[in-house]
Short mmCIF file of C-alpha atoms and ligand atoms in Angstrom, two decimals:
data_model
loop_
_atom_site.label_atom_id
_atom_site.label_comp_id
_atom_site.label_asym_id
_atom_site.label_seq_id
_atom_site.Cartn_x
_atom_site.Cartn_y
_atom_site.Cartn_z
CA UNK A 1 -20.58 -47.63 -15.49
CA UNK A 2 -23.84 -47.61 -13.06
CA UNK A 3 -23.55 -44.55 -9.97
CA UNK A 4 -26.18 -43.75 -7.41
CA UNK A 5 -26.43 -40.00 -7.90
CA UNK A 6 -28.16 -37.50 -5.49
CA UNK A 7 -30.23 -35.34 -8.25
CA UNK A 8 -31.85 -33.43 -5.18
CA UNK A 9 -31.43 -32.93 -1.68
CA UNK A 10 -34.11 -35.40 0.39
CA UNK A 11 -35.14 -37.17 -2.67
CA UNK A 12 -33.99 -40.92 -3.47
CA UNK A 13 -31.09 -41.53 -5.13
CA UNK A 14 -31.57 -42.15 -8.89
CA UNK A 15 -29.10 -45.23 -10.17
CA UNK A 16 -27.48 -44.24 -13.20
CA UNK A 17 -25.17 -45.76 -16.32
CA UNK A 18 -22.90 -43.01 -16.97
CA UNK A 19 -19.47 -42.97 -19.30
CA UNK A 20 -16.07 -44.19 -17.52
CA UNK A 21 -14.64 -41.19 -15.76
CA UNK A 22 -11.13 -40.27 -17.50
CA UNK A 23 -8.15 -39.63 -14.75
CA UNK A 24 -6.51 -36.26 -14.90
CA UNK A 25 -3.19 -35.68 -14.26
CA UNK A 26 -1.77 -36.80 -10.93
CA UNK A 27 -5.44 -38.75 -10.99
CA UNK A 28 -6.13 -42.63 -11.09
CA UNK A 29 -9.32 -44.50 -12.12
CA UNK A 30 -10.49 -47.16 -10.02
CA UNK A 31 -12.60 -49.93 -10.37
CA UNK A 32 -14.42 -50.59 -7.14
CA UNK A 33 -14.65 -53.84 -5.20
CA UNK A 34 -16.50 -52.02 -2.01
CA UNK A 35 -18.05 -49.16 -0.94
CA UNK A 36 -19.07 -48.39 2.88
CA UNK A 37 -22.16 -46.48 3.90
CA UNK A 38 -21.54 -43.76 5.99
CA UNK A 39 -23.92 -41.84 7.60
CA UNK A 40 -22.23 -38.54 6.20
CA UNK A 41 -23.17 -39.85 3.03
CA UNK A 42 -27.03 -39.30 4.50
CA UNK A 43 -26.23 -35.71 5.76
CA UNK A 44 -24.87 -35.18 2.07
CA UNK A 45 -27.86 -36.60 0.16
CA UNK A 46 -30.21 -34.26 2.63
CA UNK A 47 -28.49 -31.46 2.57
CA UNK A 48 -28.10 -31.62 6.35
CA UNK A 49 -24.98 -29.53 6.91
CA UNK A 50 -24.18 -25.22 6.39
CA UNK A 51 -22.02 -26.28 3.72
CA UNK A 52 -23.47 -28.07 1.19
CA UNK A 53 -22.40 -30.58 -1.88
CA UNK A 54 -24.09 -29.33 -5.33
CA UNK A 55 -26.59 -32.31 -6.68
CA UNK A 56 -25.83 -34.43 -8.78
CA UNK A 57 -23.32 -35.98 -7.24
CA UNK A 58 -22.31 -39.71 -5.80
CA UNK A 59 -21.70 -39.93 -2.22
CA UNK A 60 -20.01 -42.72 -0.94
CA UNK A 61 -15.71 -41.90 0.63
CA UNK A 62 -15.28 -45.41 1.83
CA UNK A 63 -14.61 -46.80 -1.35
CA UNK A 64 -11.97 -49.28 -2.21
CA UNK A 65 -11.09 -50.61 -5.61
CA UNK A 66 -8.20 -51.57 -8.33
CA UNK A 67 -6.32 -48.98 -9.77
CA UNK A 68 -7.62 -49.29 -13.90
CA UNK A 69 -6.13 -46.54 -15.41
CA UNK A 70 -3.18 -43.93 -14.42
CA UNK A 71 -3.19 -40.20 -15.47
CA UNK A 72 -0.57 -38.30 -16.82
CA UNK A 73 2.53 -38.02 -14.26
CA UNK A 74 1.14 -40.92 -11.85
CA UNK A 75 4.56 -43.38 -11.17
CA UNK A 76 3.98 -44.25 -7.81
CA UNK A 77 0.92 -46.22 -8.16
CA UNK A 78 0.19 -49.19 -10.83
CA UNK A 79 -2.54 -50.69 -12.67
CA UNK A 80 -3.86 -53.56 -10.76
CA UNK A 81 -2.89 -51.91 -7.33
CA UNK A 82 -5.70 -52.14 -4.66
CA UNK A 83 -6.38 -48.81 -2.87
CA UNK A 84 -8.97 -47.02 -0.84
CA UNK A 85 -10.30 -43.16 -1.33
CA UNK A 86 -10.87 -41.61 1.67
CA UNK A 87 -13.09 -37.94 2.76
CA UNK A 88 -10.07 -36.31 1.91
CA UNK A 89 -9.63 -36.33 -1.63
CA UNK A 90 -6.97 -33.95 -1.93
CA UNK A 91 -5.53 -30.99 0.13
CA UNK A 92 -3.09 -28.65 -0.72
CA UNK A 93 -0.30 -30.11 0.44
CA UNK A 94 1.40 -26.17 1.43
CA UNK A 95 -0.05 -24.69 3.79
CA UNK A 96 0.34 -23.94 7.71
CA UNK A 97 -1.98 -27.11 8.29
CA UNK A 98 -0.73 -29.22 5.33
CA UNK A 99 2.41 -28.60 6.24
CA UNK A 100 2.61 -29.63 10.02
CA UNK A 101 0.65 -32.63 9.89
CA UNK A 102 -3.09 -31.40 10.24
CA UNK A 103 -3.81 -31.68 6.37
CA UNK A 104 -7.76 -32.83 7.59
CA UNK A 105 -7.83 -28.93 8.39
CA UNK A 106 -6.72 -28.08 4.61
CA UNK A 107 -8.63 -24.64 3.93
CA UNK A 108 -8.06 -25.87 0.49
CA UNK A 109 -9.55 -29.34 0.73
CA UNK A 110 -11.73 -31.44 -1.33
CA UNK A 111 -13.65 -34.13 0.15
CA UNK A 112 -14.80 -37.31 -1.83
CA UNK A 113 -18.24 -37.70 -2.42
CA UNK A 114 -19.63 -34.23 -1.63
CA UNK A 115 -17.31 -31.56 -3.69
CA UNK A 116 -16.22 -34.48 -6.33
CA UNK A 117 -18.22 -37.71 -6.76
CA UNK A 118 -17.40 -40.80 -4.66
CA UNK A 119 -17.82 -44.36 -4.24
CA UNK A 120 -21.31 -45.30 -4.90
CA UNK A 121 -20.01 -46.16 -8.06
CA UNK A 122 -19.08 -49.18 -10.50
CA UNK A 123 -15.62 -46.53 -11.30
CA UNK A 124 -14.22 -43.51 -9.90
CA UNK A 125 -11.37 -41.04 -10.09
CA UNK A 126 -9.36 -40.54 -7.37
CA UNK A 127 -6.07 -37.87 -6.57
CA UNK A 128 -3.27 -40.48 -6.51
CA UNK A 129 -1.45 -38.94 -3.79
CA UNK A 130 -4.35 -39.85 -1.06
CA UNK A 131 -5.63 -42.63 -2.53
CA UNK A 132 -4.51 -45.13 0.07
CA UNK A 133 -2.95 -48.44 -0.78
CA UNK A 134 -4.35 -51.27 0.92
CA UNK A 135 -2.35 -53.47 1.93
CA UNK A 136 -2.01 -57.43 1.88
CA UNK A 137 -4.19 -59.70 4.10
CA UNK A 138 -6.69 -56.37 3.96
CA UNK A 139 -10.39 -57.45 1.98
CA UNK A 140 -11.87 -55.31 -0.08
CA UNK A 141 -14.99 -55.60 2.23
CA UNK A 142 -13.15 -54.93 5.45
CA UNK A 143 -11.12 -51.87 4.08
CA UNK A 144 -13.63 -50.24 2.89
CA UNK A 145 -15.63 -49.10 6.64
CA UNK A 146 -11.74 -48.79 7.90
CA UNK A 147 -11.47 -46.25 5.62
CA UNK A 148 -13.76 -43.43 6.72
CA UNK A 149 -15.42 -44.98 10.22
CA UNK A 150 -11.82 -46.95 10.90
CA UNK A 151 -9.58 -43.66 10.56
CA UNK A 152 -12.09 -41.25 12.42
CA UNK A 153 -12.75 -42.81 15.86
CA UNK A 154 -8.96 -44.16 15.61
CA UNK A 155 -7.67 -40.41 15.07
CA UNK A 156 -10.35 -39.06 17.85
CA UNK A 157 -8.78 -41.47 20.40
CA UNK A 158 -5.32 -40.00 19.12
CA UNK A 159 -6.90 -36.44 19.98
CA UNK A 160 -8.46 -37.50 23.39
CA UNK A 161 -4.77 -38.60 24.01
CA UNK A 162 -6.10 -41.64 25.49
CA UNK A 163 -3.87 -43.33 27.63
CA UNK A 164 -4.00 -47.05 29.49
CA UNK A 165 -5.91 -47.10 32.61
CA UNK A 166 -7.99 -44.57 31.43
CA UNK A 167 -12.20 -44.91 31.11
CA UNK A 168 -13.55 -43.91 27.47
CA UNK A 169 -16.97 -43.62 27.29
CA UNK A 170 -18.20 -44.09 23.38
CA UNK A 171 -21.39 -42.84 22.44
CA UNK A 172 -23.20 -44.25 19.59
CA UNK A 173 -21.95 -47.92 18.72
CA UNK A 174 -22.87 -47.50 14.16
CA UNK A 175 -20.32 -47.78 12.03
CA UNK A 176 -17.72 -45.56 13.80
CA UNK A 177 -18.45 -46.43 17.41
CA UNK A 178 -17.82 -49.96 16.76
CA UNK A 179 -14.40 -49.51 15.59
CA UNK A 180 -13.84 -46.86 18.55
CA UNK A 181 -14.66 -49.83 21.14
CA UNK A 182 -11.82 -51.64 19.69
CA UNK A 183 -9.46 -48.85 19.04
CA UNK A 184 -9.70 -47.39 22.66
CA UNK A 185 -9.34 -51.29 23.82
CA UNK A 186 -6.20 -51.40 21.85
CA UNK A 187 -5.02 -48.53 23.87
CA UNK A 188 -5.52 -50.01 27.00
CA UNK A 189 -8.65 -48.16 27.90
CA UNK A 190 -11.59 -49.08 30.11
CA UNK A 191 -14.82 -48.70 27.63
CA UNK A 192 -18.42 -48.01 28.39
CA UNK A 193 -20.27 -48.15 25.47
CA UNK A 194 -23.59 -46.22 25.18
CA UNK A 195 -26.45 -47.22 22.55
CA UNK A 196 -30.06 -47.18 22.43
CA UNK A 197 -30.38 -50.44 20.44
CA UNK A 198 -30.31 -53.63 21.70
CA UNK A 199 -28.39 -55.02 18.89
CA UNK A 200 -25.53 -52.74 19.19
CA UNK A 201 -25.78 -52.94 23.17
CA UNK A 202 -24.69 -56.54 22.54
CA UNK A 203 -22.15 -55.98 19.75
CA UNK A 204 -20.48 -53.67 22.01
CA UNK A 205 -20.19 -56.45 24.76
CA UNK A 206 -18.88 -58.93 22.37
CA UNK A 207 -16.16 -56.40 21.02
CA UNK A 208 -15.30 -55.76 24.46
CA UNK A 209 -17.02 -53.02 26.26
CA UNK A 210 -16.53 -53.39 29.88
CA UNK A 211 -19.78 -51.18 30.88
CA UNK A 212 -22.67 -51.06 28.49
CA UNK A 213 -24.97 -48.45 28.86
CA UNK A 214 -28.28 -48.07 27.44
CA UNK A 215 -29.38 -44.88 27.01
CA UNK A 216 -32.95 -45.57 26.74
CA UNK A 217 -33.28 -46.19 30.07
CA UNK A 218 -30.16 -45.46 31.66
CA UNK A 219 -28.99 -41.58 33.03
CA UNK A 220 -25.26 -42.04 30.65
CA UNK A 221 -23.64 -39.02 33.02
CA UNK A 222 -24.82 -40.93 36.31
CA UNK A 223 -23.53 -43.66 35.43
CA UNK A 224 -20.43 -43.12 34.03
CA UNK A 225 -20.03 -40.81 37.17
CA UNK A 226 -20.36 -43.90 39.20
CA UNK A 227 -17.71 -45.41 37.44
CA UNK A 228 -14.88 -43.27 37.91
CA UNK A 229 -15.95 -40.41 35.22
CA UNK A 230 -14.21 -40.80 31.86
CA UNK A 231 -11.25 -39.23 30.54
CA UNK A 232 -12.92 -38.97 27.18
CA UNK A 233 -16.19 -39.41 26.18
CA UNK A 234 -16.03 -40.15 22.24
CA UNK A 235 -19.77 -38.35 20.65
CA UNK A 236 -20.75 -40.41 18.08
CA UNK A 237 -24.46 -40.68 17.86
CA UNK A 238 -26.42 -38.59 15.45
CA UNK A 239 -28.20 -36.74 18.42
CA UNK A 240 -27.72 -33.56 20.37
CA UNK A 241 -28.89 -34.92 23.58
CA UNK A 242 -26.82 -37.43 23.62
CA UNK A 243 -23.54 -35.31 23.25
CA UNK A 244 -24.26 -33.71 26.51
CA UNK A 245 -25.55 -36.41 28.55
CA UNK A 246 -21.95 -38.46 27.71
CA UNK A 247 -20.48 -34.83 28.83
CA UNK A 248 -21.88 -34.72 31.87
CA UNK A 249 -20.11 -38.23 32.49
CA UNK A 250 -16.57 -36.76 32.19
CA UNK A 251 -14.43 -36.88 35.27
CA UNK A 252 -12.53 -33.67 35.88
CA UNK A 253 -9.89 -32.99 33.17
CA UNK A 254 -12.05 -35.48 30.99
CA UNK A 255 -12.71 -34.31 27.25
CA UNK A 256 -15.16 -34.68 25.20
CA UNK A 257 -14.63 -35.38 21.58
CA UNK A 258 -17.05 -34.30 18.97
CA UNK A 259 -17.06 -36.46 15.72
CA UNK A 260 -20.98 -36.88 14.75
CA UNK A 261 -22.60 -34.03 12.75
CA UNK A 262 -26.06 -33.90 13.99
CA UNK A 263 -27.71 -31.15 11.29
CA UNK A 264 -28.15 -27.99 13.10
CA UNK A 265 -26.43 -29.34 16.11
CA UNK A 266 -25.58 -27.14 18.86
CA UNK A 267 -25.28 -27.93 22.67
CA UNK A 268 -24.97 -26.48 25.76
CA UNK A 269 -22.06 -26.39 27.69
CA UNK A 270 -22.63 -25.26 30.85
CA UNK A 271 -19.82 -22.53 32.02
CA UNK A 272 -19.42 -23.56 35.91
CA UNK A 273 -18.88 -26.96 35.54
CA UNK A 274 -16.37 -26.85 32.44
CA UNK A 275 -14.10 -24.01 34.53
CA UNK A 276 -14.25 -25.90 37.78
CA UNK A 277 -13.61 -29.11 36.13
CA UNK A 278 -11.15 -28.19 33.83
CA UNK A 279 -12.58 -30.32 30.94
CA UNK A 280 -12.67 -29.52 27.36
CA UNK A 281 -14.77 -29.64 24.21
CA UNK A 282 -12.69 -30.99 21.11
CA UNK A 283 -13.45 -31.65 17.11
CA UNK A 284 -12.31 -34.33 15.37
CA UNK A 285 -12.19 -34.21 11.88
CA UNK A 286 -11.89 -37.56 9.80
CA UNK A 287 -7.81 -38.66 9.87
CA UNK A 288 -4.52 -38.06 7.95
CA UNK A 289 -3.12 -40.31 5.42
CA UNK A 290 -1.06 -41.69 7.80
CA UNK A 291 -3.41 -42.40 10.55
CA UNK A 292 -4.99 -44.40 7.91
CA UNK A 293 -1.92 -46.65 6.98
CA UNK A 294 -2.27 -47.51 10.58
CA UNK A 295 -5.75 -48.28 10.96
CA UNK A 296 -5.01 -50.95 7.94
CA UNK A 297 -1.74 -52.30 9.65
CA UNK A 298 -3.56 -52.92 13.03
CA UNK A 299 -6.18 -54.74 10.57
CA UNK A 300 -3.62 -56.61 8.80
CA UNK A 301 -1.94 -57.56 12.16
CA UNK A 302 -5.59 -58.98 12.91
CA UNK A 303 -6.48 -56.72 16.10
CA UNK A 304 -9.48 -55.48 14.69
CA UNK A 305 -12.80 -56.51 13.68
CA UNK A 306 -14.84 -54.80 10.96
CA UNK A 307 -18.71 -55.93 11.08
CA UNK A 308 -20.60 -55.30 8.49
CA UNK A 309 -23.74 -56.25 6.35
CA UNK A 310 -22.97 -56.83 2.43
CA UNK A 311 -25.54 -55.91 0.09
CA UNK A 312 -25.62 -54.76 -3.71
CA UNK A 313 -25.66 -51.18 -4.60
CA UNK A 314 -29.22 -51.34 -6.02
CA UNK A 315 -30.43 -51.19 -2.56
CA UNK A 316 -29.23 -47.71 -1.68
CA UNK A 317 -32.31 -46.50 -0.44
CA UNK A 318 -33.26 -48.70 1.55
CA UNK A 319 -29.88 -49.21 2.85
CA UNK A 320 -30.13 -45.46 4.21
CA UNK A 321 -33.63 -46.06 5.48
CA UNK A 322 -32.60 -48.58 7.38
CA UNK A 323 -29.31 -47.01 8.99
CA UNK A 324 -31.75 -44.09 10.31
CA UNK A 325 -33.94 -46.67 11.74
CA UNK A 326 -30.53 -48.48 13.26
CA UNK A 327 -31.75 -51.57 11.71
CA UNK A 328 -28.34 -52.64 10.29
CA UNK A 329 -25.27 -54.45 12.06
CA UNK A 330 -22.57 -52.21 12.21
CA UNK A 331 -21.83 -50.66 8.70
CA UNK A 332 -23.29 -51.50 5.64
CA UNK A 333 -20.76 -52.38 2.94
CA UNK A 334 -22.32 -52.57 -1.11
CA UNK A 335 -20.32 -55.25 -3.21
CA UNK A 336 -19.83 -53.78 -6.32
CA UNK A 337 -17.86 -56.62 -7.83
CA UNK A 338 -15.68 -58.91 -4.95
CA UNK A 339 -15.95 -61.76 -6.80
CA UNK A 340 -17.41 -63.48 -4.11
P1 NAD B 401 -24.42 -44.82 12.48
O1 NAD B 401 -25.83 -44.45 12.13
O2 NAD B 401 -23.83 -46.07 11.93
O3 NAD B 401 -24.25 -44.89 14.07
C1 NAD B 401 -24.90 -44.06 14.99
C2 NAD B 401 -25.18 -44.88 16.25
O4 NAD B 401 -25.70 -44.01 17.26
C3 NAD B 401 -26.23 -45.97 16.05
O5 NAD B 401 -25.72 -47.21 16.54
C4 NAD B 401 -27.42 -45.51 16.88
O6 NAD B 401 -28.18 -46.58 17.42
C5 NAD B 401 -26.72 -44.69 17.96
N1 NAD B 401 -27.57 -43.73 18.67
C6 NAD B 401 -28.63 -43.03 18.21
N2 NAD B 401 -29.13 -42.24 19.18
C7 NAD B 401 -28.35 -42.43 20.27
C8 NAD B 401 -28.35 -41.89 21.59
N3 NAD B 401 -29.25 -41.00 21.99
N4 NAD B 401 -27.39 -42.29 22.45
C9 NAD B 401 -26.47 -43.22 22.07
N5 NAD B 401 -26.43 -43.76 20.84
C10 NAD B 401 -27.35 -43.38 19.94
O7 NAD B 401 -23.54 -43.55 12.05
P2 NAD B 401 -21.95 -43.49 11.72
O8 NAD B 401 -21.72 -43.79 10.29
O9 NAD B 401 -21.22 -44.21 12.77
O10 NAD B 401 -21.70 -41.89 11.86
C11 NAD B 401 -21.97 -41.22 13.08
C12 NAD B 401 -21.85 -39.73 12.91
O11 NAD B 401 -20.49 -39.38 12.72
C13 NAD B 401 -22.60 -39.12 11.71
O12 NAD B 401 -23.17 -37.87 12.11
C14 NAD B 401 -21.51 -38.89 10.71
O13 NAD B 401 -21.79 -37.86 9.79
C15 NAD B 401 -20.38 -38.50 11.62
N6 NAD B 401 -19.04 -38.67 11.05
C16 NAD B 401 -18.12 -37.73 11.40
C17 NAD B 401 -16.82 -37.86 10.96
C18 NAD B 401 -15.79 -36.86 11.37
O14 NAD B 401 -14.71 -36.88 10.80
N7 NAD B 401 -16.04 -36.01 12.35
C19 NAD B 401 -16.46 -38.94 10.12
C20 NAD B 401 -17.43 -39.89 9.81
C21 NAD B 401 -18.72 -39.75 10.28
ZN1 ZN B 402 -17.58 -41.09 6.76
ZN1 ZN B 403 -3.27 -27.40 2.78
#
């Protein structure tokens, strides 16, 4: 089977024909239709974060294939069966977190494509308790950016407890921000959406946006001030600055949620203003298997809209170039054998 492997941190990825992977017990193989490009899977081939994958590895959790092969003790699952491997590959299913519906904060966790391989692959193995099943009326192609941008913003709405009536400011309008748009539409929110590309500016407006900001030329807290101030301001750009300009936009008792992972990010918060204000500072770590099975029913009911650019694995590189240059429509989604 070909992979795209990370040999070293910074350096291209190599593509690679490698032996089928054989499924452990309680593990499937899969034989992928789709695989999204996330721009974690960029922090992971740089090395970008305090904890790091161990080269070689494939990146890639938003892939989405057929079930191939079952191992040992597998029943609930069969050949044939269409599913999608998420970030979280496996957790341990006992603990304090596991246990009471947090399993995304699973001390003992292990997340696809950076501590096993993932989805930049022709096969892969996946833990058959969180690999996902898609279901009917679901692509390949569309399931595949649900299934790590999808779940994320959808679960950091969840966390912002977003309400109707309420202004959500989303920052960054990539692969996750475009899904947030619709998600905190979906709950009835207000949305200004905040880019610095004209391209995703517009996107935003045609997905529904009410206020579109750009924050090239725009001052994001000013104007979201103006409007109102936002209950929750959604950080999604790769960019420190840009997490506490949208926090400077929140209206008293707003929060901000933090979701992208600039490397070495830090910001300031500043003391007054958060204690007078009463607004808080919130992580968001990917989403729960269940938060996921709704993400793909609201896409099976046909309220969202996934956009995305479909290209072949063999252009990995350039694929990533290009997402740091923001020269892609949404999310870029490699076909590794649709049929189309
Ligand atoms: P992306 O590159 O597709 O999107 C980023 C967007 O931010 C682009 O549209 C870009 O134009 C925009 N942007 C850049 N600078 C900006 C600025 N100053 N102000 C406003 N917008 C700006 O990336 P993505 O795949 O959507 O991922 C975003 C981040 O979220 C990454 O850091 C990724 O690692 C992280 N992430 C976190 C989780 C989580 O669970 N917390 C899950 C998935 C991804
Ligand atoms: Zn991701
Ligand atoms: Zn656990």
């Amino acid at each position: 089977m070909k992979a795209a492997v990370v040999r070293a941190f910074g350096a291209p990825l190599v593509i690679e024909e490698r032996p089928d992977p054989e499924p452990g017990p309680g593990q499937v193989r899969i034989r992928l239709e789709a695989s999204g490009l996330c721009h974690t899977d960029i922090h992971a081939a740089r090395g970008d974060w305090p904890v790091k994958p161990i080269p070689p590895f494939v990146p890639g959790h938003e892939g989405v294939g057929l079930v191939e092969k079952l191992g040992e003790g597998v029943t609930h699952l069969g050949v044939g069966q269409r599913v999608a491997v998420p970030w979280l590959g496996k957790a341990c299913g006992r603990c304090e977190h596991c246990l009471s519906g947090w399993e995304t904060l699973c001390e003992q966790q292990v997340n696809t494509g950076y501590g096993c391989d993932g989805g930049y692959a022709e096969k892969m193995l996946a833990w058959a308790d969180f690999a996902q099943p898609v279901p009917d009326g679901v692509s390949a192609l569309d399931a595949a950016p649900l299934t790590c941008a999808g779940v994320t913003t959808y679960k950091a709405l969840k966390v912002a407890g977003v309400r109707p009536a309420q202004l959500v400011a989303v920052s960054g309008i990539g692969g996750l921000g475009h899904l947030a748009v619709q998600y905190a539409k979906i709950a009835g929110a207000r949305v200004a959406a905040i880019d610095v590309t004209d391209d995703k500016l517009e996107l935003a407006a045609e997905l529904g946006a009410d206020l579109v900001v750009d924050a090239r030329k725009d001052d994001v807290g000013a104007v979201l001030r103006q409007a109102g101030g936002a209950h929750a301001a959604i950080a999604l750009a790769v960019n420190e600055d840009a997490f506490a300009a949208v926090n400077s936009g929140l209206r008293r008792g707003g929060k901000l949620v933090m979701v992208a992972l600039p490397a070495h990010g830090t910001i300031q918060v500043p003391i007054f203003d958060t204690v007078l204000n009463g607004t808080s500072v919130i992580g968001s770590i990917v989403g729960t298997r269940q938060d996921l099975a709704e993400v793909f029913q609201l896409h099976a009911a046909g309220r969202t809209r996934v956009i995305s650019e479909i290209r072949s694995l063999d252009t990995v590189n350039e694929s990533i170039d290009d997402v740091l240059r923001g020269q892609v429509k949404a999310r870029i989604v490699f076909d590794l054998g649709t049929g189309r």
